Short mmCIF file of C-alpha atoms in Angstrom, two decimals:
data_model
loop_
_atom_site.label_atom_id
_atom_site.label_comp_id
_atom_site.label_asym_id
_atom_site.label_seq_id
_atom_site.Cartn_x
_atom_site.Cartn_y
_atom_site.Cartn_z
CA ALA A 323 -0.25 -0.13 0.07
CA SER A 324 1.37 3.45 -0.58
CA GLY A 325 1.41 6.14 1.94
CA ASP A 326 4.35 6.37 4.21
CA ALA A 327 5.38 2.97 5.23
CA SER A 328 8.52 4.12 7.18
CA HIS A 329 9.81 7.09 7.76
CA ALA A 330 12.69 6.23 9.96
CA ALA A 331 15.98 7.16 8.55
CA THR A 332 14.73 9.45 5.87
CA THR A 333 13.76 13.25 5.57
CA VAL A 334 10.12 12.76 6.00
CA ASN A 335 11.13 12.04 9.81
CA GLU A 336 13.99 14.27 10.44
CA VAL A 337 16.71 16.70 8.94
CA ALA A 338 20.11 18.34 9.90
CA VAL A 339 19.10 22.17 10.34
CA PRO A 340 21.63 24.78 11.68
CA SER A 341 21.94 26.20 14.90
CA GLY A 342 23.70 29.01 16.62
CA ASP A 343 24.29 32.66 16.11
CA GLY A 344 28.12 32.96 15.42
CA PRO A 345 29.16 32.61 11.98
CA PHE A 346 30.04 28.99 11.91
CA LYS A 347 26.77 27.01 12.33
CA ARG A 348 26.55 23.95 14.29
CA LEU A 349 24.04 21.30 12.86
CA VAL A 350 21.16 19.59 15.17
CA THR A 351 18.34 17.59 14.24
CA GLY A 352 15.20 19.09 13.06
CA PRO A 353 11.65 18.32 11.48
CA GLY A 354 11.52 16.35 8.51
CA TRP A 355 9.82 17.44 4.91
CA ARG A 356 6.52 16.85 4.39
CA ARG A 357 5.47 14.50 1.49
CA VAL A 358 3.99 16.67 -1.28
CA VAL A 359 1.57 15.50 -3.69
CA ARG A 360 1.76 16.54 -7.46
CA THR A 361 -1.06 16.72 -9.90
CA GLU A 362 0.54 18.62 -12.75
CA LEU A 363 0.28 15.42 -14.94
CA ALA A 364 -2.84 13.51 -13.61
CA PRO A 365 -5.44 13.87 -10.29
CA ALA A 366 -5.10 12.13 -7.46
CA GLY A 367 -7.50 9.57 -6.81
CA ARG A 368 -9.21 9.34 -3.34
CA GLN A 369 -9.14 5.66 -3.23
CA ARG A 370 -5.57 5.39 -4.92
CA ALA A 371 -3.57 4.18 -1.40
CA ALA A 372 -6.14 1.32 -0.79
CA LYS A 373 -5.51 0.02 -4.32
CA ALA A 374 -1.83 0.64 -5.31
CA VAL A 375 0.30 -2.01 -6.25
CA PRO A 376 4.28 -1.69 -5.91
CA LEU A 377 5.73 -1.73 -9.22
CA ALA A 378 9.70 -0.63 -8.09
CA ALA A 379 11.53 0.56 -5.69
CA PHE A 380 15.47 1.62 -5.79
CA VAL A 381 17.82 4.11 -4.75
CA GLN A 382 19.62 6.89 -6.41
CA PHE A 383 22.71 8.11 -5.85
CA THR A 384 24.45 11.01 -7.55
CA ASP A 385 27.47 13.59 -7.40
CA LEU A 386 29.21 11.61 -4.81
CA HIS A 387 32.82 13.44 -5.94
CA LEU A 388 35.03 10.77 -4.09
CA VAL A 389 37.73 12.97 -4.16
CA ASP A 390 41.79 12.61 -4.45
CA VAL A 391 42.43 16.06 -2.60
CA GLN A 392 46.14 15.92 -3.47
CA HIS A 393 45.91 15.16 -7.22
CA PRO A 394 48.32 17.39 -9.20
CA LEU A 395 45.59 18.55 -11.82
CA ARG A 396 43.38 20.00 -9.33
CA TYR A 397 42.59 23.57 -9.52
CA GLU A 398 41.95 24.66 -6.04
CA TYR A 399 43.42 28.22 -6.84
CA LEU A 400 40.49 28.87 -8.82
CA ARG A 401 38.30 28.78 -5.71
CA ALA A 402 37.30 32.53 -5.71
CA GLN A 403 35.86 31.99 -8.94
CA THR A 404 33.86 29.13 -8.43
CA ALA A 405 32.93 26.76 -5.31
CA SER A 406 33.36 23.48 -6.65
CA ALA A 407 36.86 24.26 -7.49
CA TRP A 408 37.82 23.39 -3.53
CA ARG A 409 35.33 22.83 -0.61
CA PRO A 410 36.76 22.55 2.97
CA GLN A 411 34.99 19.40 3.40
CA GLU A 412 36.28 17.41 0.42
CA ALA A 413 38.97 15.69 2.17
CA LEU A 414 36.28 13.76 3.81
CA SER A 415 34.31 12.65 0.50
CA VAL A 416 35.24 8.86 0.92
CA ALA A 417 34.10 8.80 4.72
CA GLY A 418 30.43 10.64 3.71
CA ALA A 419 30.00 8.28 0.88
CA VAL A 420 30.78 5.18 2.92
CA SER A 421 27.89 6.52 5.72
CA LEU A 422 25.54 7.07 2.94
CA VAL A 423 26.07 3.35 2.19
CA GLU A 424 25.53 2.40 5.92
CA ARG A 425 21.81 4.39 5.67
CA VAL A 426 20.99 2.69 2.50
CA ASN A 427 21.89 -0.91 4.16
CA GLY A 428 19.68 0.22 7.36
CA LEU A 429 16.42 1.09 5.02
CA THR A 430 13.99 -2.07 5.11
CA GLY A 431 12.24 -0.76 2.04
CA GLY A 432 10.96 1.54 0.12
CA PRO A 433 9.94 4.46 2.33
CA ALA A 434 6.47 5.25 1.14
CA THR A 435 5.23 1.76 -0.06
CA GLY A 436 7.44 -0.47 2.06
CA ALA A 437 8.18 -2.72 -1.15
CA PRO A 438 11.55 -4.58 -1.14
CA LEU A 439 14.62 -2.27 -2.88
CA SER A 440 15.89 -3.61 -5.98
CA CYS A 441 19.13 -1.43 -6.74
CA VAL A 442 20.95 1.60 -6.29
CA VAL A 443 21.82 3.54 -9.35
CA THR A 444 24.35 6.33 -9.45
CA THR A 445 23.95 9.18 -12.07
CA GLY A 446 27.77 10.00 -12.52
CA ASP A 447 30.44 11.99 -11.06
CA ASN A 448 30.94 9.11 -9.18
CA THR A 449 34.64 10.41 -8.91
CA ASP A 450 36.06 13.93 -9.11
CA ASN A 451 39.32 13.97 -11.03
CA ASN A 452 39.22 11.12 -13.74
CA SER A 453 41.52 8.87 -11.96
CA LEU A 454 42.26 5.48 -11.47
CA ALA A 455 42.68 5.80 -7.40
CA GLU A 456 39.60 7.34 -7.37
CA LEU A 457 37.50 4.83 -9.16
CA GLU A 458 39.32 2.05 -7.05
CA TRP A 459 37.78 3.99 -3.83
CA PHE A 460 34.08 4.25 -5.58
CA VAL A 461 34.18 0.51 -6.47
CA ARG A 462 35.20 -0.35 -2.83
CA VAL A 463 32.78 2.14 -0.97
CA MET A 464 29.91 0.84 -3.15
CA SER A 465 30.91 -3.13 -2.91
CA GLY A 466 32.71 -3.19 0.24
CA GLY A 467 36.39 -3.26 1.46
CA ARG A 468 39.05 -1.42 3.20
CA ILE A 469 39.92 2.31 1.34
CA THR A 470 42.99 4.32 2.02
CA PRO A 471 41.79 7.85 0.61
CA ASP A 472 45.36 8.76 0.06
CA THR A 473 47.89 8.86 -2.89
CA GLY A 474 51.55 10.18 -3.14
CA GLU A 475 53.59 9.57 0.14
CA PRO A 476 51.57 6.68 2.31
CA MET A 477 50.01 8.90 5.47
CA ILE A 478 51.74 11.97 4.55
CA TYR A 479 49.26 14.78 2.98
CA GLU A 480 50.52 16.80 0.39
CA GLY A 481 47.80 19.14 -0.80
CA VAL A 482 46.60 22.77 -0.15
CA GLN A 483 45.22 22.28 3.32
CA ASP A 484 49.22 22.29 4.77
CA SER A 485 50.25 24.58 2.31
CA GLY A 486 50.43 27.40 4.73
CA LEU A 487 48.16 29.66 2.31
CA PRO A 488 45.24 31.37 3.68
CA ASP A 489 43.48 30.78 0.36
CA TYR A 490 42.36 27.21 2.51
CA TRP A 491 41.48 26.12 5.76
CA GLN A 492 44.59 24.88 7.42
CA PRO A 493 43.07 22.83 9.95
CA ASP A 494 46.24 21.70 11.53
CA SER A 495 47.94 24.90 11.57
CA ASP A 496 47.33 28.44 13.63
CA VAL A 497 47.38 30.19 10.31
CA ARG A 498 44.94 32.89 10.02
CA ASP A 499 43.00 31.55 6.83
CA ARG A 500 39.99 32.65 5.00
CA ASP A 501 37.73 29.91 6.61
CA LYS A 502 39.03 30.30 10.25
CA SER A 503 38.13 33.76 9.76
CA VAL A 504 34.51 32.57 9.60
CA GLY A 505 34.80 30.08 12.70
CA TYR A 506 36.28 26.90 11.17
CA PRO A 507 38.06 25.10 13.85
CA ARG A 508 41.58 24.60 14.39
CA MET A 509 41.57 20.79 14.38
CA HIS A 510 44.86 18.81 15.54
CA GLY A 511 45.22 15.51 13.77
CA PHE A 512 42.64 16.63 10.81
CA LEU A 513 44.77 15.92 7.91
CA ARG A 514 46.09 12.62 9.43
CA ALA A 515 42.54 11.47 9.85
CA ALA A 516 41.26 12.33 6.38
CA VAL A 517 43.97 10.05 4.74
CA ARG A 518 43.34 7.05 7.36
CA GLN A 519 42.11 3.92 6.04
CA VAL A 520 38.14 3.81 6.00
CA THR A 521 36.32 0.51 5.89
CA SER A 522 32.77 0.50 3.83
CA PRO A 523 30.39 -2.66 4.22
CA GLY A 524 29.29 -2.34 0.71
CA LEU A 525 25.95 -2.10 -0.35
CA LYS A 526 23.42 -5.10 0.35
CA LEU A 527 21.71 -4.47 -3.13
CA PRO A 528 22.80 -4.78 -6.42
CA TRP A 529 24.28 -1.69 -8.02
CA TYR A 530 24.37 0.29 -11.63
CA ALA A 531 26.59 3.30 -12.61
CA THR A 532 26.44 5.88 -14.77
CA VAL A 533 29.17 8.22 -15.93
CA GLY A 534 29.41 11.95 -15.57
CA ASN A 535 31.90 14.29 -16.55
CA HIS A 536 34.06 14.22 -13.64
CA ASP A 537 34.39 10.56 -14.53
CA ALA A 538 35.43 10.80 -18.08
CA LEU A 539 37.25 14.05 -18.11
CA PRO A 540 40.14 15.31 -16.60
CA GLY A 541 39.01 18.69 -14.50
CA GLY A 542 35.59 17.37 -15.24
CA CYS A 543 35.78 19.68 -18.42
CA PHE A 544 38.98 19.02 -20.83
CA ALA A 545 38.89 16.72 -23.87
CA ALA A 546 39.58 12.92 -22.52
CA ALA A 547 43.18 12.35 -21.85
CA ASP A 548 44.95 9.50 -23.62
CA ALA A 549 47.65 7.53 -21.76
CA ARG A 550 50.60 9.64 -22.91
CA GLY A 551 49.29 13.07 -23.28
CA PHE A 552 50.30 16.19 -21.05
CA PHE A 553 47.20 15.44 -18.44
CA ALA A 554 48.33 12.05 -17.87
CA ASP A 555 51.80 12.86 -17.61
CA PHE A 556 51.05 15.52 -15.14
CA ALA A 557 48.38 13.65 -13.13
CA VAL A 558 51.16 11.27 -12.12
CA GLY A 559 53.96 13.67 -11.98
CA ASP A 560 55.70 15.40 -9.17
CA ARG A 561 54.48 19.16 -9.13
CA LYS A 562 51.19 20.43 -7.82
CA LEU A 563 50.13 24.37 -8.26
CA MET A 564 48.47 25.59 -5.27
CA HIS A 565 48.31 29.48 -5.93
CA LEU A 566 47.43 31.43 -8.91
CA PRO A 567 47.40 35.37 -9.34
CA LYS A 568 43.62 36.56 -9.35
CA SER A 569 43.66 37.81 -13.04
CA GLN A 570 45.02 34.96 -13.91
CA ALA A 571 42.61 32.62 -12.21
CA ALA A 572 39.79 34.63 -13.75
CA GLN A 573 40.76 34.47 -17.16
CA LEU A 574 41.47 30.66 -16.90
CA TRP A 575 37.81 30.56 -15.34
CA ARG A 576 36.03 32.29 -17.97
CA ALA A 577 37.71 30.23 -20.58
CA VAL A 578 36.44 26.90 -18.96
CA ASP A 579 33.01 28.25 -17.82
CA ARG A 580 32.47 29.37 -21.61
CA GLY A 581 33.71 26.12 -23.04
CA LEU A 582 36.21 28.19 -24.97
CA ASP A 583 38.91 25.89 -23.70
CA PRO A 584 37.90 22.49 -24.50
CA LYS A 585 41.21 20.42 -24.96
CA GLY A 586 42.75 22.44 -22.04
CA LYS A 587 45.57 24.22 -24.42
CA LEU A 588 45.25 27.38 -22.23
CA PHE A 589 45.19 25.41 -19.37
CA GLN A 590 48.30 23.30 -20.35
CA GLU A 591 50.37 26.66 -21.17
CA MET A 592 49.47 28.01 -17.72
CA LEU A 593 50.56 25.02 -15.75
CA ARG A 594 53.62 25.22 -18.15
CA SER A 595 54.59 28.70 -17.43
CA GLU A 596 54.21 28.63 -13.65
CA ARG A 597 56.27 25.34 -13.11
CA ARG A 598 58.89 27.25 -11.03
CA HIS A 599 56.08 28.10 -8.82
CA MET A 600 54.81 24.65 -8.00
CA ARG A 601 55.10 22.68 -5.00
CA GLY A 602 57.32 19.18 -5.17
CA VAL A 603 54.97 16.46 -4.30
CA THR A 604 55.34 12.58 -4.45
CA PRO A 605 54.60 11.29 -7.95
CA ASP A 606 51.63 8.43 -7.85
CA PRO A 607 50.99 6.03 -11.14
CA ARG A 608 47.06 5.77 -9.50
CA ARG A 609 46.44 9.13 -10.43
CA ALA A 610 46.65 8.13 -14.03
CA PRO A 611 43.31 9.12 -16.18
CA VAL A 612 40.59 6.49 -16.85
CA THR A 613 39.77 5.48 -20.24
CA PRO A 614 36.17 3.98 -21.09
CA HIS A 615 37.99 0.85 -21.54
CA GLN A 616 39.55 0.93 -17.95
CA TYR A 617 36.41 2.50 -16.31
CA VAL A 618 34.48 -0.72 -18.07
CA ARG A 619 37.42 -2.95 -16.95
CA THR A 620 37.69 -2.02 -13.27
CA LEU A 621 33.67 -2.37 -12.85
CA ALA A 622 33.84 -5.89 -14.12
CA ARG A 623 36.92 -6.85 -11.45
CA PRO A 624 36.01 -9.69 -9.15
CA HIS A 625 36.57 -7.63 -6.15
CA ALA A 626 34.07 -5.27 -7.84
CA ARG A 627 31.26 -7.39 -7.98
CA GLY A 628 29.57 -6.86 -4.27
CA HIS A 629 26.25 -8.11 -4.90
CA GLY A 630 26.41 -7.78 -8.34
CA PRO A 631 25.92 -7.54 -11.41
CA ALA A 632 29.05 -8.00 -12.90
CA GLY A 633 30.55 -5.05 -14.43
CA HIS A 634 27.23 -3.05 -13.09
CA GLY A 635 25.54 -2.62 -16.13
CA TYR A 636 28.23 -2.42 -18.51
CA SER A 637 29.66 -5.27 -20.72
CA GLU A 638 32.73 -6.25 -22.60
CA ALA A 639 31.35 -4.99 -25.69
CA ASP A 640 31.16 -1.50 -23.95
CA ALA A 641 35.22 -1.88 -22.78
CA GLU A 642 36.00 -2.69 -26.56
CA GLN A 643 33.64 -0.13 -28.08
CA GLY A 644 33.84 2.60 -25.49
CA THR A 645 30.28 2.98 -25.44
CA LEU A 646 28.96 3.44 -21.85
CA TYR A 647 25.18 3.13 -22.02
CA TYR A 648 23.36 0.46 -21.61
CA THR A 649 19.95 -1.17 -20.29
CA PHE A 650 19.28 -3.27 -17.24
CA PRO A 651 15.79 -4.57 -15.31
CA VAL A 652 14.75 -2.51 -12.54
CA SER A 653 12.07 -4.70 -11.49
CA LYS A 654 9.90 -7.52 -13.67
CA ASP A 655 7.85 -4.46 -14.49
CA VAL A 656 10.54 -1.76 -15.18
CA MET A 657 13.40 -1.26 -17.47
CA GLY A 658 16.42 0.99 -16.76
CA TYR A 659 18.07 2.97 -19.21
CA SER A 660 21.64 4.17 -18.24
CA LEU A 661 22.97 6.92 -20.83
CA ASP A 662 26.20 8.89 -21.26
CA THR A 663 25.98 12.37 -21.67
CA THR A 664 29.41 13.18 -21.35
CA ARG A 665 31.58 14.98 -24.08
CA ARG A 666 34.76 13.35 -24.84
CA ASP A 667 36.03 16.57 -26.43
CA GLY A 668 35.98 18.37 -23.53
CA HIS A 669 33.37 20.86 -21.80
CA TYR A 670 31.14 20.28 -18.53
CA LYS A 671 27.80 20.26 -20.26
CA GLY A 672 26.15 17.39 -21.64
CA ARG A 673 25.65 16.01 -25.07
CA VAL A 674 23.60 13.19 -26.61
CA GLY A 675 24.92 12.01 -29.84
CA LYS A 676 22.57 10.72 -32.61
CA ALA A 677 23.81 7.35 -32.36
CA GLN A 678 22.84 7.19 -28.84
CA LEU A 679 19.51 8.57 -29.53
CA ARG A 680 18.97 6.15 -32.25
CA TRP A 681 20.05 2.96 -29.69
CA LEU A 682 17.77 4.46 -27.02
CA LYS A 683 14.92 4.76 -29.52
CA ARG A 684 15.49 0.93 -30.50
CA LYS A 685 15.73 -0.49 -27.20
CA LEU A 686 12.58 1.14 -25.57
CA ALA A 687 10.58 -0.22 -28.52
CA GLU A 688 12.52 -3.47 -27.76
CA HIS A 689 10.83 -3.20 -24.31
CA ASP A 690 7.43 -1.57 -24.86
CA ASP A 691 5.53 -3.70 -22.57
CA LYS A 692 7.46 -2.56 -19.28
CA TYR A 693 7.72 1.07 -17.74
CA ALA A 694 11.08 2.90 -18.76
CA LEU A 695 13.10 4.94 -16.23
CA ILE A 696 15.64 6.89 -18.10
CA PHE A 697 19.13 7.72 -15.90
CA SER A 698 21.73 10.22 -17.24
CA HIS A 699 24.26 12.29 -15.52
CA HIS A 700 22.87 15.81 -17.08
CA THR A 701 19.61 17.06 -16.95
CA SER A 702 17.36 18.56 -19.68
CA THR A 703 18.72 22.33 -19.02
CA THR A 704 22.55 21.09 -19.27
CA THR A 705 22.58 19.00 -22.15
CA PRO A 706 22.78 21.83 -24.93
CA GLU A 707 23.31 19.27 -27.49
CA GLY A 708 20.73 16.42 -28.16
CA GLY A 709 19.14 17.53 -24.96
CA LYS A 710 15.84 18.59 -26.81
CA GLU A 711 15.91 15.80 -29.01
CA LEU A 712 15.96 13.44 -26.25
CA LEU A 713 13.27 14.86 -24.03
CA SER A 714 11.44 14.55 -27.26
CA LEU A 715 11.77 11.09 -27.63
CA LEU A 716 10.85 10.22 -24.23
CA GLN A 717 7.93 12.22 -24.40
CA ASP A 718 6.81 10.63 -27.62
CA THR A 719 7.59 7.22 -25.81
CA PRO A 720 4.18 6.66 -23.74
CA HIS A 721 5.88 3.83 -21.50
CA VAL A 722 8.65 6.23 -20.39
CA VAL A 723 7.50 7.42 -16.61
CA ALA A 724 10.63 9.13 -15.97
CA TRP A 725 14.15 10.78 -16.59
CA ILE A 726 16.33 10.53 -13.39
CA ASN A 727 19.51 12.79 -13.24
CA GLY A 728 22.02 14.76 -11.37
CA HIS A 729 24.86 17.38 -12.22
CA SER A 730 23.29 20.32 -11.18
CA HIS A 731 23.87 19.54 -7.22
CA ARG A 732 20.28 20.52 -6.65
CA ASN A 733 16.83 18.88 -6.07
CA ARG A 734 14.35 19.76 -8.81
CA ILE A 735 11.50 17.92 -10.00
CA THR A 736 9.82 19.26 -13.59
CA PRO A 737 6.93 17.69 -15.27
CA HIS A 738 7.29 17.05 -18.99
CA GLY A 739 3.49 16.33 -20.12
CA THR A 740 3.81 12.30 -20.18
CA LEU A 741 6.78 12.06 -17.76
CA TRP A 742 8.53 13.65 -14.72
CA GLU A 743 12.26 14.72 -14.56
CA ILE A 744 13.52 13.96 -11.12
CA SER A 745 16.81 15.80 -10.63
CA THR A 746 18.79 15.26 -7.31
CA ALA A 747 21.34 16.68 -5.23
CA SER A 748 25.13 15.83 -4.91
CA HIS A 749 26.59 14.06 -1.62
CA ILE A 750 29.38 16.72 -1.55
CA ASP A 751 27.70 20.07 -1.44
CA TYR A 752 25.06 20.61 1.27
CA PRO A 753 22.77 19.09 2.24
CA GLN A 754 24.30 16.04 1.15
CA LEU A 755 21.62 14.07 0.07
CA ALA A 756 20.38 10.88 -2.12
CA ARG A 757 16.82 9.98 -3.39
CA THR A 758 14.69 6.64 -3.17
CA VAL A 759 12.08 6.24 -5.97
CA GLU A 760 9.19 3.88 -5.88
CA LEU A 761 6.79 3.38 -8.66
CA VAL A 762 3.20 2.26 -8.06
CA ASP A 763 -0.07 1.36 -10.13
CA ASN A 764 -2.99 2.93 -8.29
CA GLU A 765 -5.66 0.67 -10.28
CA ASP A 766 -7.61 3.82 -11.29
CA GLY A 767 -5.79 4.67 -14.55
CA THR A 768 -2.82 6.52 -13.00
CA LEU A 769 0.54 5.68 -11.80
CA SER A 770 2.23 7.41 -8.87
CA LEU A 771 6.22 7.88 -8.16
CA PHE A 772 7.01 8.43 -4.96
CA THR A 773 10.62 10.11 -4.24
CA THR A 774 11.90 10.29 -0.92
CA LEU A 775 15.49 12.10 0.33
CA ILE A 776 17.68 10.47 2.44
CA GLU A 777 20.54 11.96 4.53
CA SER A 778 24.03 9.69 5.30
CA ALA A 779 23.59 7.59 8.76
CA ALA A 780 26.21 10.01 10.11
CA PRO A 781 24.89 11.70 13.55
CA HIS A 782 23.40 15.47 12.97
CA ARG A 783 25.92 16.74 16.10
CA THR A 784 29.59 16.93 15.54
CA ASP A 785 32.51 16.55 18.03
CA PHE A 786 35.46 18.23 16.38
CA THR A 787 37.47 15.86 18.91
CA ASP A 788 35.87 12.70 17.22
CA LEU A 789 37.98 11.90 14.48
CA SER A 790 36.76 8.40 13.93
CA GLN A 791 35.23 7.11 10.78
CA THR A 792 31.57 8.23 11.64
CA GLY A 793 32.84 11.51 13.20
CA LEU A 794 34.56 12.32 9.99
CA ALA A 795 31.43 11.64 8.07
CA ALA A 796 29.27 14.06 10.30
CA LEU A 797 32.00 16.62 10.28
CA TYR A 798 31.85 16.05 6.20
CA ARG A 799 27.98 17.68 6.68
CA GLU A 800 28.77 20.42 9.02
CA LEU A 801 31.64 21.58 7.06
CA ALA A 802 29.70 21.39 3.74
CA PHE A 803 27.04 23.68 5.61
CA ASN A 804 29.75 26.27 6.39
CA ALA A 805 31.93 26.39 3.23
CA PRO A 806 32.02 29.68 2.34
CA GLY A 807 30.58 30.55 -1.01
CA THR A 808 28.64 27.65 -1.29
CA ARG A 809 25.23 27.92 -2.92
CA ARG A 810 22.17 27.91 -0.78
CA GLY A 811 18.73 26.45 -1.61
CA LEU A 812 20.10 23.32 -3.25
CA GLU A 813 17.63 21.33 -1.41
CA GLY A 814 14.83 22.86 -3.64
CA ALA A 815 11.41 23.87 -2.97
CA GLU A 816 9.04 21.54 -1.07
CA GLY A 817 7.77 20.11 -4.30
CA ASP A 818 11.38 18.87 -5.27
CA ARG A 819 11.94 16.90 -2.10
CA ASN A 820 9.78 14.08 -0.84
CA THR A 821 7.00 13.92 -3.17
CA GLU A 822 4.20 11.80 -4.66
CA LEU A 823 4.13 12.23 -8.40
CA LEU A 824 1.12 11.06 -10.27
CA LEU A 825 1.11 10.82 -13.90
CA ARG A 826 -1.47 8.94 -16.62
CA LYS A 827 -0.88 5.39 -16.91
CA PRO A 828 -0.19 4.77 -20.71
#
């Protein structure tokens, strides 16, 4: 039956809220977000809950951004231009993601219907720097194992947070940096704790992966690197740039933001010219960029399997052809279609090529006896090439009920005539959420999609002296809330959060 089977452990029951008067807010437990019934696409029948038949229930993860914070290709020095270049909380991304896995493992079923959860689907930006090390961490977070979120010299942090530069939070020193000036604490031992081994229980469910621009491209925006190009060499090398004059930084970001440097030539020239200003770091071959072939092969390794399936959606043919899109069964009544919206030729915005559109049209026709859920990284508004054609195809296909995506780091649910677009916030920027989705047949000519947001299992309250794995996961959330320059309102409006989305049965 639909309604609300289990509020426990979801944002329907409780959610983190800020408290205190100082600039640095502590998080405490606040009231949950109510479920909003949305009837733009179909009316809500009064007897629907009594008749409802669950068809599918699953979890969406998106934009985990597991970060190698010591990676030489990162552009933290663009922090003043874009808050996504560097975040004070990002050294704790692995501990935070493990805590999210623990939350999902604690769910007893779909929060609205109680139906068994069939799988977890990621919608891209699982990693941050298109690096082998991060991909390995992602696999172990999802399937279980020990992860040491550290590259370069073992157990020695070599990055911007021990640089002494006031541009970044220096937790282990007395430097009066930008973040301490707004209340960030001095935390002795933070950096050592951040690169310490953590353990993931792995998901108790099968999981499927979708690729995002940060998984596929250096910096999330430059043309895909080959094994012997400049980016590949720099990534595994012994130099890291940590500061850039404001005028240079502004010029570089303008080129990136407008897509004027898709191949990264300006970026490369800048790195060459700034070499004498770089800090020496320990080189590491695990920082090498990931090709589509390596991406698929890594997901297919025995230790990556977890509760399956082998390859997590991708096949050997995908490895050979470099095609990172596939179909999979969400349930006996519902098919999933995982797309690749990344631009291999560079830029963080999305693209859906004609070949992929033809493939999707063919596959949708092959499975027209099942409801269809489309998964991609980019949204309808962040896919300038092919996005309109994709939406038109979905609207012309009666059994497509939802397009589920991420990328924007913001909750937003949009009606598109015959289907709903469900965009979910990230797990790196506050409020650090994932989402459950449940599809039911109301047996009255309508369907309902229930969406429920979930936080990680970490407690809302933090203790600056608790550097345990759980303590770090809690701190991850609180540091994210307080990050200077972070966008507010990413949780979306009430109708973008916990919802029942009505639509007509095709």
